[in-house]
Coordinates of N, CA and C in Angstrom, one line a residue:
M1 N 165.0 93.2 74.1 CA 165.6 92.5 73.1 C 166.9 93.4 73.0
K2 N 168.0 93.1 73.3 CA 168.8 93.7 72.8 C 169.1 94.1 71.1
N3 N 169.8 94.4 70.0 CA 169.9 95.1 69.1 C 171.7 94.4 69.4
H4 N 172.3 93.5 69.1 CA 173.6 93.0 68.8 C 174.5 94.2 68.1
G5 N 174.0 94.4 66.7 CA 174.9 94.7 65.8 C 174.6 96.0 66.0
V6 N 173.8 96.8 67.5 CA 174.0 98.4 67.0 C 175.5 99.2 68.5
K7 N 176.0 99.4 67.6 CA 177.0 99.7 69.2 C 177.3 100.8 69.3
P8 N 177.1 102.1 70.9 CA 177.4 103.1 71.0 C 178.8 103.3 70.4
V9 N 178.4 105.1 70.1 CA 179.7 106.1 69.7 C 180.0 106.7 70.1
L10 N 180.5 107.7 71.3 CA 181.2 108.9 71.9 C 180.8 110.4 71.0
L11 N 180.6 111.3 70.5 CA 181.1 112.4 70.0 C 181.3 113.5 71.1
S12 N 181.9 114.0 70.1 CA 182.3 115.3 71.3 C 181.3 116.4 71.6
R13 N 181.9 117.1 72.2 CA 180.1 118.8 72.4 C 180.2 118.8 70.8
R14 N 181.8 119.7 70.7 CA 181.2 119.8 68.9 C 180.2 119.4 68.0
Q15 N 180.6 118.1 68.4 CA 180.5 117.1 67.1 C 178.4 117.4 67.5
I16 N 178.4 117.1 68.4 CA 176.5 117.3 68.7 C 176.1 118.7 68.4
E17 N 177.4 119.2 68.9 CA 176.7 121.0 68.3 C 176.3 121.2 66.6
A18 N 177.2 120.4 65.6 CA 177.0 120.5 64.8 C 176.2 119.4 63.8
L19 N 175.3 118.7 64.8 CA 174.1 117.8 63.9 C 173.0 118.6 65.0
Q20 N 172.9 119.8 65.9 CA 172.0 120.6 66.3 C 171.6 121.1 64.9
R21 N 173.2 121.7 64.5 CA 172.4 122.9 64.0 C 171.7 122.1 62.5
I22 N 173.0 121.0 61.7 CA 172.4 120.6 60.9 C 170.2 120.3 61.7
Q23 N 170.1 119.4 62.1 CA 168.8 119.4 62.6 C 168.3 120.8 62.7
D24 N 168.9 122.0 62.9 CA 168.1 123.1 62.8 C 167.2 123.3 61.8
E25 N 168.4 123.2 60.5 CA 167.8 123.6 59.6 C 167.5 122.5 58.8
E26 N 167.2 122.1 59.0 CA 166.1 121.0 58.4 C 165.2 121.3 59.1
R27 N 164.9 121.0 59.9 CA 163.0 121.6 60.6 C 163.0 123.2 60.6
Q28 N 163.8 124.0 59.6 CA 163.6 125.5 59.0 C 163.0 124.8 57.4
K29 N 163.4 124.0 57.3 CA 163.5 123.7 55.5 C 161.9 122.9 55.3
S30 N 161.5 122.0 56.8 CA 160.5 121.3 56.6 C 159.4 122.4 56.6
V31 N 157.7 121.9 55.8 CA 156.7 122.5 56.3 C 155.6 122.5 57.1
L32 N 156.8 121.7 57.6 CA 155.6 120.6 59.1 C 156.6 121.4 61.0
G33 N 157.9 121.4 60.3 CA 158.8 122.4 61.0 C 159.5 120.8 62.0
V34 N 159.6 120.0 61.5 CA 160.3 118.7 61.9 C 161.1 117.9 61.4
A35 N 162.4 117.0 62.1 CA 163.4 117.1 62.1 C 164.1 116.0 61.5
P36 N 165.3 114.6 61.3 CA 165.1 114.3 61.5 C 166.1 114.2 63.0
S37 N 165.8 113.0 64.1 CA 166.7 112.8 65.3 C 167.7 112.8 64.7
I38 N 168.7 113.5 65.5 CA 170.7 113.2 65.9 C 170.9 111.9 65.2
H39 N 169.8 111.0 65.9 CA 170.5 109.3 65.4 C 170.6 109.6 64.3
V40 N 169.8 109.4 63.8 CA 169.2 109.8 62.0 C 170.2 110.2 61.6
I41 N 170.7 111.5 61.7 CA 171.4 113.0 60.8 C 172.7 111.7 61.2
A42 N 173.2 111.3 62.5 CA 174.4 111.0 62.5 C 175.2 109.7 61.7
R43 N 173.9 108.5 61.3 CA 174.4 107.4 60.9 C 174.7 107.9 59.4
Q44 N 173.6 108.7 58.5 CA 173.6 109.2 57.7 C 174.7 109.9 56.8
L45 N 176.0 110.8 58.0 CA 176.5 111.1 58.1 C 178.2 110.3 57.7
M46 N 177.3 109.1 58.6 CA 178.8 107.8 58.7 C 178.4 107.2 57.3
D47 N 177.2 106.5 56.8 CA 177.2 105.8 55.1 C 178.0 106.6 55.1
K48 N 177.0 108.8 54.3 CA 178.3 109.2 53.2 C 179.6 109.3 53.5
A49 N 180.3 109.1 54.3 CA 181.3 109.6 54.4 C 182.3 107.8 54.4
L50 N 181.9 107.5 54.3 CA 182.3 105.9 54.3 C 182.2 104.6 52.8
K51 N 181.3 106.3 52.5 CA 181.1 105.4 51.0 C 182.3 106.4 50.4
E52 N 182.8 107.5 50.7 CA 183.8 108.2 50.0 C 185.0 107.8 50.1
V53 N 185.2 106.9 51.5 CA 186.9 106.5 51.4 C 186.5 104.6 50.8
R54 N 185.0 104.2 50.5 CA 184.7 102.6 49.8 C 185.4 101.8 51.1
L55 N 184.2 102.2 52.1 CA 184.9 100.6 53.2 C 183.9 100.1 53.1

């Protein structure tokens, strides 16, 4: 079943690498060595950015 409320977003290589660095930092902080997915990190950053511009 398709989720029509979700759309793909294209990111540059630099943006993906930045997300991977954040993921690695989260993995290092974790006692279990786990980290959120790149998609989760990207969604959280987008939510934070949108709150700052009050949209």
